[in-house]
């Protein structure tokens, strides 16, 4: 009986370890990220960037954003994602305000384009030991901080 319980516990732990390794060690493909977003109820328009790497157009809470793919292999399995959103403001965002955001917030960083419009970015590694649960957590940070940022800039 004790051996059966130990065997069951070991099998359960191993099954959990296998489930925890949901993301391929070399990253994710565009279709995998699109399917992940769609499963969570988000739109995911899969396209390509100017380098031929995958790119996804999506939205959360009424805010459009893109997902760029980095460190991609020839098979288009990519080790990093970047969530990015831009905001076309009537008046340029002051550099001091952008710097204030960057000083006070660790994850979502803002930069200004030539017209003073803010763009925010959030980078995520999706290789070597990452799980979909971890990616879900990163996405929650992204979507939560987008809301915080739009409030910050009175969007």
Coordinates of C-alpha atoms in Angstrom, one line a residue:
X1 CA 0.0 0.0 0.0
X2 CA 2.8 2.4 0.9
X3 CA 4.6 1.7 -2.4
X4 CA 1.4 2.3 -4.3
X5 CA 0.9 5.7 -2.6
X6 CA 4.5 6.7 -3.3
X7 CA 4.2 5.6 -6.9
X8 CA 0.9 7.6 -7.3
X9 CA 2.6 10.7 -5.7
X10 CA 5.6 10.4 -8.0
X11 CA 3.4 10.0 -11.1
X12 CA 1.4 13.0 -10.0
X13 CA 4.5 15.1 -9.5
X14 CA 5.9 14.0 -12.9
X15 CA 2.7 14.8 -14.6
X16 CA 2.8 18.3 -13.1
X17 CA 6.3 18.8 -14.2
X18 CA 5.4 17.8 -17.7
X19 CA 2.5 20.2 -17.7
X20 CA 4.7 23.0 -16.4
X21 CA 6.9 22.7 -19.5
X22 CA 4.2 23.8 -21.9
X23 CA 6.4 26.3 -23.9
X24 CA 8.9 24.7 -26.3
X25 CA 12.5 25.2 -25.1
X26 CA 13.2 27.3 -28.3
X27 CA 10.3 29.6 -27.8
X28 CA 6.9 30.1 -29.5
X29 CA 5.7 30.4 -33.1
X30 CA 3.2 33.1 -34.3
X31 CA 0.4 30.5 -34.6
X32 CA 1.0 29.3 -31.0
X33 CA 0.8 32.8 -29.6
X34 CA -2.3 33.6 -31.7
X35 CA -3.9 30.4 -30.4
X36 CA -3.0 31.2 -26.8
X37 CA -4.6 34.7 -27.1
X38 CA -7.7 33.4 -28.8
X39 CA -8.2 30.7 -26.2
X40 CA -8.2 33.6 -23.6
X41 CA -10.9 35.4 -25.6
X42 CA -8.7 38.0 -27.3
X43 CA -8.5 38.8 -31.0
X44 CA -5.2 37.7 -32.7
X45 CA -4.6 38.8 -36.3
X46 CA -1.3 37.1 -37.3
X47 CA 0.8 39.0 -39.8
X48 CA 4.5 39.5 -40.4
X49 CA 6.8 42.4 -39.7
X50 CA 9.2 43.9 -42.3
X51 CA 11.8 41.2 -41.5
X52 CA 9.4 38.4 -42.1
X53 CA 9.0 37.5 -38.4
X54 CA 5.6 36.9 -37.0
X55 CA 3.6 39.9 -35.7
X56 CA 0.2 39.9 -34.0
X57 CA -2.4 42.7 -33.9
X58 CA -4.6 42.4 -30.8
X59 CA -6.5 44.5 -28.3
X60 CA -7.4 44.4 -24.6
X61 CA -9.8 46.6 -22.7
X62 CA -10.4 48.8 -25.8
X63 CA -6.7 49.4 -26.4
X64 CA -5.0 48.1 -29.6
X65 CA -1.6 46.6 -29.3
X66 CA 0.9 44.6 -31.3
X67 CA 3.0 41.6 -30.3
X68 CA 6.5 41.6 -32.0
X69 CA 8.6 38.4 -32.1
X70 CA 12.4 38.5 -31.4
X71 CA 15.3 36.0 -31.5
X72 CA 13.5 33.9 -34.1
X73 CA 15.0 30.8 -35.7
X74 CA 14.6 29.9 -39.3
X75 CA 11.6 27.8 -38.3
X76 CA 10.0 31.0 -36.9
X77 CA 10.2 29.7 -33.3
X78 CA 11.0 32.9 -31.3
X79 CA 12.5 33.2 -27.8
X80 CA 11.1 36.7 -27.0
X81 CA 7.9 38.6 -27.4
X82 CA 7.3 42.4 -27.1
X83 CA 3.9 43.8 -26.3
X84 CA 3.7 47.3 -27.7
X85 CA 1.1 50.0 -27.9
X86 CA 1.1 53.6 -29.2
X87 CA -1.1 56.5 -28.4
X88 CA -1.7 59.4 -30.8
X89 CA -2.2 62.4 -28.5
X90 CA -3.6 65.8 -29.4
X91 CA -0.8 67.4 -27.5
X92 CA 2.7 65.9 -27.2
X93 CA 3.4 64.1 -23.9
X94 CA 6.1 66.0 -22.1
X95 CA 9.4 64.2 -21.6
X96 CA 9.2 64.9 -17.8
X97 CA 5.9 63.1 -17.7
X98 CA 7.3 60.1 -19.6
X99 CA 10.3 60.0 -17.3
X100 CA 8.0 60.2 -14.2
X101 CA 6.2 57.0 -15.5
X102 CA 9.5 55.2 -16.1
X103 CA 10.8 56.1 -12.7
X104 CA 7.7 54.9 -10.9
X105 CA 6.9 51.7 -12.9
X106 CA 9.2 48.7 -13.3
X107 CA 7.7 46.7 -16.2
X108 CA 6.0 48.8 -18.7
X109 CA 8.3 51.4 -20.2
X110 CA 7.4 54.4 -22.3
X111 CA 9.3 56.3 -25.0
X112 CA 8.2 59.2 -27.1
X113 CA 8.2 59.3 -30.9
X114 CA 9.2 62.4 -33.0
X115 CA 5.7 64.0 -32.4
X116 CA 5.8 63.4 -28.7
X117 CA 3.3 60.5 -28.9
X118 CA 3.9 57.8 -26.2
X119 CA 4.6 54.2 -27.0
X120 CA 4.7 51.6 -24.2
X121 CA 6.5 48.2 -24.4
X122 CA 6.7 45.1 -22.3
X123 CA 9.3 42.4 -23.1
X124 CA 8.8 38.7 -22.3
X125 CA 11.1 35.7 -22.6
X126 CA 9.3 32.6 -23.8
X127 CA 12.0 30.0 -23.9
X128 CA 13.9 27.6 -21.7
X129 CA 11.6 26.5 -19.0
X130 CA 8.8 29.1 -19.5
X131 CA 5.2 28.0 -19.1
X132 CA 1.9 29.2 -20.4
X133 CA 0.9 30.0 -16.8
X134 CA 3.9 32.3 -16.6
X135 CA 2.9 33.9 -20.0
X136 CA -0.6 34.4 -18.6
X137 CA 0.9 36.2 -15.6
X138 CA 3.0 38.4 -17.9
X139 CA 0.0 39.2 -20.0
X140 CA -2.0 40.2 -16.9
X141 CA 0.8 42.7 -16.0
X142 CA 0.7 44.1 -19.5
X143 CA -3.0 44.5 -19.7
X144 CA -3.2 46.0 -16.2
X145 CA -0.4 48.4 -16.8
X146 CA -1.9 49.6 -20.1
X147 CA -5.0 50.7 -18.1
X148 CA -2.8 52.4 -15.6
X149 CA -0.8 54.1 -18.3
X150 CA -3.9 55.4 -20.2
X151 CA -5.1 56.8 -16.9
X152 CA -1.7 58.4 -16.3
X153 CA -1.8 60.2 -19.7
X154 CA -5.6 61.0 -19.5
X155 CA -6.3 58.9 -22.6

